[in-house]
XYZ file of C-alpha atoms in Angstrom:
763
model
C -51.756 -14.696 -3.297
C -49.782 -11.770 -1.846
C -49.003 -9.020 -4.318
C -45.629 -7.805 -3.146
C -44.779 -4.163 -2.893
C -41.313 -3.302 -1.647
C -40.143 -1.640 1.484
C -36.504 -1.861 2.454
C -34.141 -4.530 3.677
C -33.117 -2.312 6.552
C -36.710 -2.185 7.817
C -37.015 -5.952 7.548
C -33.778 -6.562 9.443
C -34.726 -3.992 12.067
C -37.972 -5.809 12.798
C -36.229 -9.184 12.893
C -33.522 -7.966 15.247
C -35.940 -6.124 17.470
C -38.369 -9.015 17.848
C -37.782 -9.458 21.567
C -37.287 -5.778 22.305
C -39.734 -3.210 23.561
C -42.534 -1.975 21.399
C -41.319 1.633 21.378
C -37.982 0.534 19.866
C -39.687 -1.000 16.841
C -42.046 1.925 16.555
C -39.142 4.370 16.488
C -37.435 2.431 13.696
C -40.646 2.270 11.695
C -41.167 5.982 12.150
C -37.629 6.665 10.951
C -38.295 4.510 7.901
C -41.559 6.315 7.263
C -39.819 9.696 7.455
C -37.059 8.601 5.065
C -39.388 7.093 2.459
C -41.703 9.830 1.280
C -44.421 8.706 -1.130
C -47.020 10.689 -3.032
C -50.471 9.896 -4.319
C -52.654 11.823 -6.753
C -56.393 12.218 -7.103
C -58.076 13.932 -10.073
C -61.484 15.532 -9.696
C -62.912 15.453 -13.226
C -66.003 17.226 -14.452
C -67.415 14.102 -16.132
C -66.761 10.451 -16.917
C -68.660 10.630 -20.262
C -67.705 13.169 -22.918
C -67.996 13.739 -26.652
C -65.221 14.662 -29.064
C -65.318 18.449 -29.204
C -65.910 18.800 -25.470
C -63.290 19.595 -22.839
C -62.222 17.364 -19.982
C -61.698 19.545 -16.908
C -59.733 18.336 -13.907
C -58.300 19.407 -10.560
C -55.218 17.518 -9.339
C -54.668 16.850 -5.645
C -51.097 15.673 -4.940
C -50.900 14.256 -1.423
C -48.542 12.638 1.053
C -49.482 8.953 0.783
C -49.190 8.265 4.494
C -51.652 10.856 5.797
C -53.189 12.487 2.675
C -51.959 15.950 3.612
C -51.108 18.191 0.629
C -47.648 17.357 -0.695
C -45.107 20.129 -1.098
C -42.532 17.909 -2.805
C -43.579 17.777 -6.463
C -44.512 20.843 -8.485
C -45.451 19.040 -11.701
C -48.144 16.404 -12.332
C -48.407 14.394 -15.546
C -51.843 13.572 -16.923
C -52.262 11.051 -19.762
C -55.240 9.671 -21.667
C -54.622 6.019 -22.618
C -56.609 4.271 -25.364
C -57.539 0.627 -25.915
C -54.193 0.053 -27.685
C -52.269 1.093 -24.541
C -51.139 4.312 -26.253
C -51.067 7.768 -24.689
C -53.174 9.752 -27.174
C -53.331 13.005 -25.183
C -51.211 14.364 -22.382
C -50.723 17.422 -20.220
C -48.422 18.796 -17.530
C -49.978 20.548 -14.567
C -48.272 23.032 -12.278
C -48.757 22.082 -8.618
C -48.720 24.651 -5.845
C -48.902 23.291 -2.282
C -50.196 19.998 -3.631
C -52.878 21.388 -5.928
C -53.170 22.232 -9.607
C -55.705 22.236 -12.391
C -56.010 22.041 -16.145
C -58.061 20.839 -19.070
C -57.720 18.665 -22.159
C -59.699 19.427 -25.311
C -60.921 16.223 -26.970
C -60.231 16.580 -30.709
C -62.257 15.070 -33.530
C -59.390 12.680 -34.313
C -60.284 10.549 -31.286
C -62.264 7.403 -31.893
C -65.174 6.347 -29.721
C -64.092 4.176 -26.836
C -63.175 3.890 -23.213
C -59.979 5.642 -22.177
C -57.968 5.477 -18.973
C -57.126 8.828 -17.422
C -53.795 8.460 -15.603
C -52.002 10.932 -13.329
C -48.654 10.741 -11.535
C -45.583 12.757 -10.560
C -42.009 12.120 -11.624
C -41.223 10.964 -8.076
C -44.065 8.413 -8.206
C -42.370 6.734 -11.194
C -39.877 5.207 -8.741
C -42.688 3.104 -7.246
C -45.401 0.770 -8.435
C -47.518 1.996 -11.356
C -50.530 0.506 -9.587
C -50.303 3.465 -7.219
C -50.825 5.956 -10.049
C -54.227 7.588 -10.238
C -56.409 6.021 -12.899
C -60.065 6.221 -13.806
C -62.075 5.304 -16.876
C -63.397 8.015 -19.191
C -65.856 7.198 -21.985
C -65.437 9.334 -25.110
C -67.894 9.168 -27.995
C -67.099 10.680 -31.382
C -70.415 11.032 -33.267
C -68.585 12.250 -36.387
C -66.455 9.150 -36.941
C -67.495 5.612 -37.566
C -66.366 3.490 -34.613
C -63.410 1.222 -35.241
C -64.597 -2.343 -35.602
C -63.763 -4.138 -32.407
C -61.883 -7.390 -32.670
C -63.960 -10.448 -31.948
C -62.905 -11.652 -28.513
C -63.630 -15.189 -27.474
C -65.848 -15.324 -24.376
C -63.776 -16.028 -21.306
C -63.749 -15.684 -17.556
C -60.688 -14.665 -15.584
C -60.891 -15.531 -11.918
C -58.310 -14.646 -9.291
C -58.034 -16.254 -5.859
C -56.730 -14.421 -2.790
C -56.199 -16.627 0.281
C -56.866 -14.596 3.391
C -53.422 -13.977 4.814
C -51.653 -14.594 1.523
C -51.230 -18.382 1.194
C -53.061 -21.695 1.448
C -51.874 -23.570 4.546
C -52.491 -27.299 4.860
C -54.303 -28.918 7.744
C -56.284 -25.853 8.923
C -59.322 -23.995 7.702
C -58.542 -21.376 5.041
C -60.730 -18.602 3.641
C -60.299 -17.651 -0.026
C -61.632 -14.454 -1.625
C -62.208 -14.503 -5.371
C -62.793 -11.966 -8.125
C -64.238 -13.007 -11.491
C -64.325 -10.849 -14.638
C -65.186 -11.634 -18.235
C -63.272 -10.595 -21.348
C -64.932 -7.155 -21.157
C -63.650 -6.576 -17.603
C -67.166 -6.988 -16.239
C -68.323 -9.082 -13.307
C -69.869 -12.450 -14.172
C -72.353 -14.751 -12.505
C -71.438 -18.428 -12.239
C -71.466 -21.579 -10.157
C -68.083 -22.782 -8.963
C -66.691 -25.942 -7.416
C -63.257 -26.674 -5.958
C -61.928 -30.125 -6.863
C -58.909 -31.905 -5.447
C -56.574 -33.916 -7.674
C -58.761 -36.960 -7.084
C -61.817 -35.216 -8.551
C -63.660 -34.843 -5.249
C -65.577 -31.604 -4.555
C -64.274 -29.901 -1.417
C -66.066 -26.538 -1.704
C -68.717 -24.731 -3.743
C -68.966 -20.999 -4.322
C -70.830 -18.317 -6.255
C -70.361 -14.507 -6.473
C -72.075 -12.403 -3.842
C -71.462 -8.899 -5.235
C -69.848 -7.602 -8.453
C -68.180 -10.937 -9.267
C -66.617 -11.201 -5.830
C -67.188 -13.586 -2.945
C -65.482 -16.023 -0.589
C -65.479 -19.633 0.503
C -63.623 -21.781 3.045
C -62.154 -25.273 3.124
C -59.293 -27.215 4.714
C -56.606 -28.078 2.125
C -54.546 -31.208 2.546
C -50.809 -31.582 2.147
C -49.485 -32.716 -1.278
C -52.794 -32.044 -3.013
C -53.480 -29.731 -5.925
C -56.805 -27.932 -6.153
C -58.563 -26.428 -9.132
C -61.810 -24.544 -9.627
C -64.441 -25.531 -12.179
C -66.624 -22.576 -13.184
C -69.889 -22.798 -15.110
C -71.360 -19.472 -16.278
C -75.001 -18.688 -17.120
C -74.433 -19.775 -20.758
C -73.137 -23.158 -19.555
C -69.583 -22.341 -20.616
C -67.090 -24.197 -18.424
C -63.755 -22.761 -17.303
C -60.936 -24.190 -15.210
C -58.589 -22.295 -12.904
C -55.960 -23.696 -10.557
C -55.881 -22.469 -6.972
C -52.608 -21.314 -5.364
C -50.304 -24.080 -4.215
C -50.749 -25.513 -0.719
C -47.971 -24.849 1.802
C -47.184 -27.143 4.715
C -45.541 -24.269 6.586
C -47.277 -21.088 7.549
C -50.212 -19.551 9.354
C -53.785 -19.292 8.162
C -55.293 -15.951 9.113
C -58.964 -15.064 9.471
C -60.285 -11.681 10.585
C -63.739 -11.042 11.967
C -65.099 -7.680 12.971
C -67.853 -6.292 15.145
C -68.951 -2.716 15.788
C -65.855 -1.756 17.755
C -63.108 -4.341 17.192
C -61.203 -6.595 14.816
C -60.672 -10.210 15.895
C -57.553 -11.802 14.371
C -57.757 -15.612 14.427
C -54.600 -17.575 13.592
C -54.182 -21.303 12.994
C -51.284 -23.551 11.989
C -50.464 -27.213 12.447
C -46.746 -26.609 11.806
C -45.866 -23.779 14.129
C -45.910 -25.769 17.360
C -48.273 -25.831 20.278
C -46.697 -23.021 22.298
C -44.817 -20.872 19.833
C -44.860 -17.094 19.872
C -45.568 -14.814 16.942
C -45.577 -11.061 16.596
C -48.506 -9.083 15.196
C -47.831 -5.677 13.672
C -50.666 -3.364 12.596
C -49.626 -0.441 10.409
C -51.101 2.099 8.032
C -48.944 2.831 4.979
C -45.747 2.049 6.930
C -46.890 4.092 9.942
C -46.895 1.729 12.987
C -50.117 1.588 14.990
C -49.930 -1.552 17.155
C -47.396 -4.280 17.910
C -48.088 -7.287 20.157
C -46.580 -10.660 20.996
C -49.157 -13.460 20.706
C -48.815 -16.966 22.149
C -50.046 -20.009 20.209
C -52.044 -22.523 22.232
C -52.884 -25.876 20.629
C -52.048 -24.486 17.175
C -54.386 -21.505 17.548
C -53.981 -17.887 18.631
C -56.227 -14.834 18.795
C -55.666 -11.091 19.016
C -58.381 -8.466 19.442
C -57.761 -4.756 18.874
C -60.020 -1.727 18.786
C -60.963 -0.078 15.505
C -60.396 3.365 16.930
C -56.601 2.918 16.747
C -56.873 2.837 12.941
C -57.197 5.887 10.718
C -59.934 5.824 8.068
C -59.139 3.616 5.086
C -57.007 0.532 4.573
C -54.505 -0.607 7.205
C -52.535 -3.819 7.300
C -51.991 -6.688 9.709
C -48.568 -8.356 9.349
C -47.596 -11.554 11.193
C -43.963 -12.468 11.976
C -42.809 -15.877 13.215
C -40.129 -16.369 15.862
C -37.417 -16.131 13.202
C -38.661 -12.653 12.301
C -40.054 -13.772 8.934
C -43.288 -12.417 7.496
C -45.603 -15.439 7.343
C -48.911 -13.803 6.493
C -50.603 -10.441 6.228
C -53.929 -8.999 5.362
C -55.498 -5.557 4.782
C -58.461 -4.359 6.851
C -60.754 -1.415 6.270
C -61.840 1.086 8.877
C -64.782 3.226 7.853
C -64.548 6.994 8.074
C -66.775 8.208 10.878
C -65.279 11.659 11.406
C -64.793 13.057 7.917
C -65.474 16.788 7.551
C -68.989 17.540 6.375
C -69.298 19.917 3.459
C -72.538 21.755 2.946
C -74.057 23.718 0.086
C -76.690 26.362 0.569
C -78.763 27.747 -2.303
C -81.369 30.472 -2.388
C -83.618 27.782 -3.840
C -83.339 24.505 -5.768
C -85.312 25.417 -8.936
C -84.275 28.090 -11.435
C -85.238 29.446 -14.808
C -82.959 29.554 -17.829
C -80.254 32.246 -17.769
C -80.958 32.944 -14.113
C -78.356 33.755 -11.463
C -77.539 30.980 -8.990
C -75.900 31.927 -5.701
C -74.460 29.317 -3.379
C -72.332 29.228 -0.259
C -70.002 26.407 0.703
C -69.130 25.573 4.276
C -67.177 22.793 5.937
C -67.941 21.807 9.521
C -64.279 21.933 10.523
C -62.637 25.336 10.753
C -59.396 24.112 9.156
C -58.229 25.353 5.764
C -59.738 23.267 2.962
C -58.739 23.195 -0.713
C -61.750 22.449 -2.909
C -62.949 22.237 -6.499
C -66.556 22.757 -7.607
C -68.344 21.412 -10.677
C -71.914 22.029 -11.851
C -72.856 19.827 -14.809
C -75.937 18.422 -16.522
C -77.033 15.221 -14.846
C -77.730 12.235 -17.106
C -79.325 9.144 -15.603
C -77.229 6.717 -17.695
C -73.898 8.380 -16.931
C -72.067 7.593 -13.705
C -70.540 10.399 -11.708
C -66.727 10.325 -11.324
C -65.320 8.513 -8.286
C -65.409 10.773 -5.189
C -62.164 11.640 -3.457
C -63.341 9.893 -0.281
C -63.733 6.591 -2.141
C -60.440 6.903 -3.933
C -58.307 7.792 -0.937
C -59.928 5.391 1.513
C -60.136 2.363 -0.788
C -57.006 3.289 -2.786
C -58.725 2.279 -6.013
C -60.501 4.445 -8.565
C -62.871 1.678 -9.615
C -64.275 1.030 -6.132
C -67.502 2.651 -5.029
C -68.118 2.666 -1.297
C -71.724 3.669 -1.743
C -72.468 0.878 -4.207
C -71.638 -2.026 -1.914
C -72.899 -3.173 1.432
C -70.700 -2.775 4.463
C -69.194 -5.862 5.979
C -68.236 -8.864 3.901
C -68.798 -7.371 0.438
C -66.620 -4.382 1.241
C -64.031 -6.604 2.912
C -63.845 -8.733 -0.246
C -63.072 -5.599 -2.249
C -60.360 -4.584 0.195
C -58.651 -7.967 0.106
C -58.180 -7.983 -3.661
C -56.186 -4.746 -3.367
C -52.380 -5.030 -3.673
C -50.734 -5.878 -0.361
C -47.563 -3.830 0.043
C -45.483 -6.293 1.992
C -43.074 -5.437 4.816
C -40.551 -7.190 2.683
C -37.174 -8.790 2.575
C -35.921 -7.222 -0.642
C -33.640 -4.230 -0.815
C -35.326 -1.150 -2.180
C -33.475 0.214 -5.244
C -32.175 3.761 -5.230
C -34.574 6.262 -6.819
C -34.056 6.721 -10.549
C -36.414 9.668 -11.005
C -35.850 12.892 -9.105
C -38.712 14.828 -7.529
C -39.508 17.971 -9.481
C -39.422 20.364 -6.560
C -38.963 23.489 -8.686
C -40.926 22.898 -11.849
C -40.176 20.555 -14.733
C -36.831 18.735 -15.028
C -35.008 17.763 -18.210
C -32.169 15.347 -17.529
C -29.719 13.385 -19.631
C -26.138 12.320 -20.256
C -23.230 13.641 -22.336
C -20.859 11.042 -23.766
C -17.880 10.989 -26.093
C -16.914 7.727 -27.778
C -19.263 5.983 -25.360
C -17.657 7.413 -22.200
C -19.291 10.023 -19.957
C -17.955 13.555 -20.229
C -17.370 15.415 -16.965
C -17.584 19.153 -16.283
C -18.912 19.996 -19.732
C -21.402 22.818 -20.173
C -24.700 21.820 -21.777
C -26.845 24.590 -23.268
C -30.634 24.390 -23.436
C -32.776 26.763 -25.453
C -36.489 27.061 -26.009
C -36.436 29.486 -28.960
C -39.197 32.080 -29.139
C -39.650 35.828 -28.937
C -39.402 35.353 -25.162
C -36.879 32.554 -25.247
C -35.652 30.387 -22.377
C -31.912 29.860 -22.096
C -30.294 27.614 -19.471
C -26.837 26.160 -18.788
C -25.929 23.051 -16.828
C -22.609 21.326 -16.146
C -22.262 17.551 -16.270
C -21.342 15.711 -13.082
C -18.837 12.888 -12.603
C -21.138 10.453 -14.422
C -21.750 12.780 -17.356
C -25.292 13.623 -16.244
C -26.911 17.047 -16.514
C -30.066 18.501 -14.993
C -32.201 21.415 -16.132
C -35.014 23.082 -14.260
C -36.989 24.437 -17.200
C -39.327 26.784 -15.320
C -42.942 27.208 -16.302
C -43.105 26.878 -20.106
C -46.770 27.312 -21.005
C -46.724 25.862 -24.505
C -45.605 22.792 -26.442
C -42.366 23.435 -28.263
C -38.993 22.145 -29.377
C -36.083 22.202 -26.960
C -32.585 22.644 -28.412
C -29.657 21.005 -26.611
C -25.997 21.448 -27.479
C -22.466 21.519 -26.189
C -19.778 23.869 -27.408
C -17.964 22.471 -30.465
C -14.884 24.372 -29.227
C -14.595 22.161 -26.120
C -16.529 19.013 -27.049
C -16.783 18.684 -30.806
C -17.780 15.019 -30.891
C -19.982 14.908 -27.814
C -23.353 13.190 -27.919
C -26.314 14.274 -25.787
C -28.953 11.766 -24.754
C -31.957 12.932 -22.745
C -33.847 10.707 -20.344
C -37.258 9.616 -21.604
C -39.966 11.827 -20.112
C -42.740 9.351 -20.869
C -43.423 6.001 -19.309
C -41.877 3.046 -21.076
C -45.249 1.362 -21.502
C -48.893 1.798 -20.588
C -50.086 -1.806 -20.481
C -51.181 -1.438 -16.862
C -53.698 1.211 -17.920
C -55.458 -0.436 -20.855
C -59.195 0.357 -20.539
C -62.077 -2.044 -20.973
C -63.745 -2.251 -24.430
C -66.570 0.206 -25.045
C -70.121 -1.053 -24.699
C -73.030 1.320 -25.336
C -76.594 0.140 -25.777
C -79.327 1.863 -27.773
C -80.500 3.805 -24.721
C -77.462 6.087 -25.115
C -78.513 7.185 -28.601
C -80.733 10.088 -27.510
C -78.180 11.265 -24.942
C -75.410 11.310 -27.548
C -77.529 13.061 -30.177
C -78.631 15.749 -27.732
C -75.140 16.306 -26.323
C -73.675 16.437 -29.846
C -76.062 19.155 -30.998
C -75.451 21.260 -27.903
C -71.669 20.850 -28.159
C -71.624 21.855 -31.833
C -73.608 25.019 -31.129
C -71.307 25.976 -28.266
C -68.170 25.330 -30.347
C -69.544 27.538 -33.121
C -69.337 30.478 -30.691
C -66.005 29.497 -29.199
C -64.311 32.836 -29.923
C -66.972 34.693 -27.930
C -66.740 32.264 -24.999
C -63.045 31.664 -24.490
C -61.451 31.032 -21.134
C -59.092 33.738 -19.865
C -55.382 33.052 -19.412
C -54.384 34.563 -16.066
C -50.634 33.948 -16.111
C -48.677 35.339 -19.032
C -45.037 34.435 -19.692
C -42.431 36.976 -18.630
C -40.972 39.153 -21.374
C -37.757 39.838 -19.437
C -34.631 37.967 -20.548
C -32.581 35.983 -18.071
C -30.081 38.875 -17.965
C -32.754 41.430 -17.083
C -32.706 44.772 -18.854
C -29.866 45.031 -21.419
C -27.470 47.949 -21.394
C -28.382 48.790 -24.964
C -31.171 47.781 -27.343
C -31.199 48.364 -31.096
C -34.469 48.033 -33.021
C -33.017 47.553 -36.496
C -36.003 48.980 -38.346
C -35.197 52.322 -36.703
C -31.923 52.425 -38.651
C -30.746 52.099 -42.227
C -30.894 48.375 -43.016
C -27.352 47.447 -43.998
C -26.761 44.303 -46.080
C -24.158 42.701 -43.778
C -23.744 42.110 -40.040
C -20.281 43.685 -40.260
C -21.806 46.970 -41.473
C -24.377 46.929 -38.635
C -21.814 46.437 -35.869
C -19.394 48.975 -37.322
C -21.937 51.682 -38.136
C -24.130 51.862 -35.049
C -23.630 49.060 -32.504
C -20.806 50.878 -30.784
C -20.752 48.552 -27.764
C -19.318 45.791 -29.995
C -15.775 45.827 -31.374
C -14.808 43.754 -34.419
C -11.419 42.491 -35.493
C -10.541 40.176 -38.336
C -7.472 37.962 -38.418
C -6.840 35.492 -41.227
C -10.512 35.490 -42.293
C -11.631 34.810 -38.715
C -13.680 37.416 -36.881
C -13.040 38.361 -33.278
C -15.990 39.872 -31.453
C -15.551 41.780 -28.218
C -18.052 43.625 -26.047
C -17.154 46.985 -24.560
C -17.415 47.211 -20.772
C -20.022 49.954 -20.373
C -18.701 50.987 -16.961
C -14.944 51.245 -17.547
C -15.050 51.739 -21.328
C -12.544 49.078 -22.299
C -13.008 45.973 -24.431
C -13.199 42.565 -22.808
C -10.481 40.167 -23.935
C -12.647 37.075 -24.714
C -15.642 36.384 -26.878
C -19.045 37.260 -25.405
C -21.986 34.925 -25.158
C -23.798 35.316 -28.495
C -27.413 34.155 -28.704
C -29.759 34.015 -31.686
C -33.336 33.675 -30.364
C -31.676 32.146 -27.309
C -29.564 29.650 -29.285
C -25.860 30.022 -28.471
C -23.602 30.636 -31.490
C -20.002 29.557 -30.964
C -18.628 30.421 -34.433
C -18.161 34.175 -34.887
C -18.039 33.805 -38.670
C -21.505 32.222 -38.574
C -22.749 35.355 -36.811
C -21.111 37.680 -39.289
C -22.432 35.719 -42.285
C -26.015 35.805 -40.967
C -28.656 37.634 -43.017
C -29.353 40.855 -41.049
C -32.701 41.340 -42.792
C -34.044 38.456 -40.663
C -33.208 40.315 -37.443
C -35.624 42.498 -35.522
C -33.394 43.717 -32.705
C -29.999 43.422 -31.032
C -29.487 43.640 -27.261
C -26.071 44.118 -25.638
C -25.060 43.484 -22.032
C -21.762 45.266 -21.406
C -20.575 43.634 -18.221
C -19.184 40.368 -16.892
C -22.126 38.091 -16.292
C -22.450 34.953 -14.166
C -25.291 32.584 -15.022
C -25.280 29.210 -13.313
C -21.912 27.617 -14.164
C -21.334 30.124 -16.967
C -19.056 33.169 -16.730
C -19.045 35.408 -19.816
C -17.606 38.770 -20.738
C -20.669 40.421 -22.150
C -23.766 39.161 -23.973
C -25.027 39.854 -27.480
C -28.638 38.727 -28.010
C -29.946 38.686 -31.587
C -33.712 38.381 -32.057
C -35.405 37.467 -35.338
C -38.905 38.469 -36.347
C -40.188 34.906 -35.935
C -38.274 33.943 -32.783
C -37.560 30.512 -34.270
C -33.828 30.712 -34.956
C -34.443 31.115 -38.662
C -31.449 30.593 -40.920
C -29.138 28.569 -38.669
C -28.600 24.846 -38.468
C -29.650 23.206 -35.203
C -27.905 20.039 -34.087
C -30.417 18.428 -31.724
C -34.069 19.091 -30.964
C -36.271 17.436 -28.363
C -40.057 17.654 -28.140
C -41.246 19.380 -24.979
C -44.766 19.298 -23.544
C -45.456 22.615 -21.863
C -47.190 23.210 -18.560
C -50.867 24.045 -18.886
C -51.475 27.765 -18.342
C -53.614 28.882 -15.424
C -57.087 29.951 -16.508
C -60.232 31.615 -15.377
C -62.935 29.445 -16.917
C -65.681 31.099 -18.916
C -68.900 31.831 -17.060
C -71.338 34.367 -18.570
C -73.007 37.132 -16.597
C -76.460 38.146 -17.780
C -77.621 41.645 -16.851
C -81.112 43.087 -16.808
C -80.315 45.309 -19.773
C -79.769 44.183 -23.342
C -76.219 43.149 -24.231
C -74.359 41.364 -26.995
C -74.198 38.305 -24.753
C -77.983 38.088 -24.673
C -78.007 37.547 -28.436
C -75.778 34.480 -28.303
C -77.225 30.993 -27.821
C -76.210 29.397 -24.527
C -76.251 25.611 -24.515
C -73.656 24.978 -21.828
C -74.020 21.665 -20.049
C -71.101 22.587 -17.772
C -72.614 25.551 -15.968
C -69.736 26.177 -13.577
C -66.217 24.940 -12.933
C -64.041 26.413 -10.225
C -60.944 24.322 -9.466
C -59.303 26.775 -7.100
C -61.473 27.279 -4.013
C -59.869 27.775 -0.589
C -61.979 27.824 2.576
C -60.303 29.319 5.610
C -61.666 29.513 9.141
C -65.139 30.911 9.580
C -65.195 32.876 6.329
C -68.100 31.750 4.154
C -67.530 32.681 0.497
C -70.395 33.101 -1.951
C -70.175 31.741 -5.491
C -72.452 32.572 -8.348
C -73.071 31.479 -11.903
C -75.869 31.617 -14.460
C -77.946 28.771 -15.824
C -77.978 28.242 -19.588
C -80.735 27.532 -22.102
C -80.462 23.821 -21.243
C -83.188 22.517 -18.953
C -83.112 19.601 -16.557
C -81.248 18.492 -13.443
C -77.706 19.661 -12.766
C -75.368 18.014 -10.274
C -73.276 20.215 -8.011
C -70.168 18.349 -6.818
C -67.575 19.486 -4.285
C -64.300 17.594 -3.896
C -61.276 18.528 -1.847
C -58.907 17.985 1.030
C -58.320 19.658 4.365
C -54.816 20.613 5.461
C -54.939 17.753 7.987
C -55.493 15.209 5.187
C -59.213 14.570 5.603
C -61.033 14.289 2.248
C -64.108 16.417 1.573
C -66.966 15.366 -0.696
C -70.491 16.661 -1.160
C -73.031 16.629 -3.962
C -76.462 18.137 -4.532
C -78.861 18.701 -7.421
C -80.545 21.842 -8.747
C -83.278 21.953 -11.399
C -83.599 24.309 -14.363
C -87.037 24.683 -15.953
């Protein structure tokens, strides 16, 4: 069956109306559509697919333009989630993207249970599309310190899906059906299958050829229902109905040779001399469009493979009415991918010995790469290479593990087919985060949206973040929060002076559900026991010396307030500590003038240039939290304050215009002692790091006395190759002996993926 993705109604109508027009006209419209509908994809290069609690998952994120895999400059934030067997996000991180690349890490705490987890990555803009386009890969995590949760007893079952080539079963002509069979543990099964009609007669037999997949052919008849009878190796019998048979339509079969694809079409209902249109496109980019004439209910089109870029393209067939009647993906192998190369001084090293390597790519274009050197375990699969993921558009597909030809084609055909459709594409709900993380929401009063109301956002700390946004005609507000490098609470409020009964509702930052990312149940046999025991001992020793082996944070938060340098700063411990705020302002904060009328304080800031008092209240902040009630400021306990900063000028900040600023800072930076109306949890952006890598010298040092049981010898997520420059990288082996896999992943600026791996030995 066709799995429908959605393009737009305008594209569909354009193709229908342009059916009889010249090819260039349709191509131009498709190109305009492609330009107007920007999509992103993400790939994560991870250091391992098998980790223990107490270890760290390292990753490099590549955010790319979906159409050509060039680095995307749209989104600046990527979201990374770890989903457990209960479809719950147990760990998450935000990654800062620069020119389509970013990196981070997730420490796996001891609270995690042993199991398979799905690592998911996406951008806010990608949430407007199909979740099936999110990056996902399976990570196995073992916690040797906790007893595994007893798995529920699942009744043995087989789920089999049928995918008619072209999208539907058409009566009266030969049809090819691809199938995919998995058991209750999401693993491929071996079985014997028969297709029965509603009279009980066998019309086809089939059995898997590779990884539970295969194909068979038969000619369905009109008004008949077909079902499959499956018998597995334990003689369990399962039944599955095939897709319904259609009397209208075209059966499509594609054959390929070394240079070409042969598209064979058949239909008993289309007429003996009807015309159809064949469109070949790659992710909405048009490649070929031809009119094809049916002759005696059959038609054929042959086109060269060299018109297709590497990866999956799509053949779409339109009838004379301009309707999509069938379509099918095809795969073109990558014959011209850039070749990465690693050069070592040698392949065998001693413990704690320097390893030098150079990395080159055959092309002279700029390439963005990440490099991992990790202990190789025979039972543990390496993460999916970027070439496999981008070309097959599926993290669970391994190009190297399947034969070319039919087995690979079967894998391609069970991928989602994103149909050149006839449904109108909805307007985007989620905005692209082009300048760091967005916080959005709505202000309402008595259920109605409030227009032109200032909303104040504060992340309280010693280096607080303070932002202001004004609601639009629908009551919505938008905040660009910058690069907050820690998890914290965000405080949102409106002024009670202008909107006393306003309610603020933020948009959910998380996905509504994670059912599409539920991993398969964990299965580990006894052969993993020694691997787990050895890894656990090494990890515990390394964690015991964590303080001596910490990664270095290379980007520190700015200590400058949004208003820059204040006109005056008072460190209160440098003065006599008065018991009231009134005494402090009167005695030594001479830039602030107080008046009191009917038990209500007026606070004015003195213009430092012209030496006169402003005539309205200043903006008063306590650890970045705006205070709108002057009496609340004057009743505050001054012994909690560390300093007072005064800005003695008119200040414009976004939609805000104020006559002076008074910033009060507590010792804790947490807004101690004031009531806060509304807090929201905020997940900070991961800080940029330089990952720990020891350097052993010939002389004795403190480092030489520490045990070194690193299994991750080297991780560099931020490598850029440019032109003919050949950089040299170096790291030291640890006390762990054995084989270590060196993996390079990356992308060139022209969108070509780069992958290379090699092995060194430590003895």
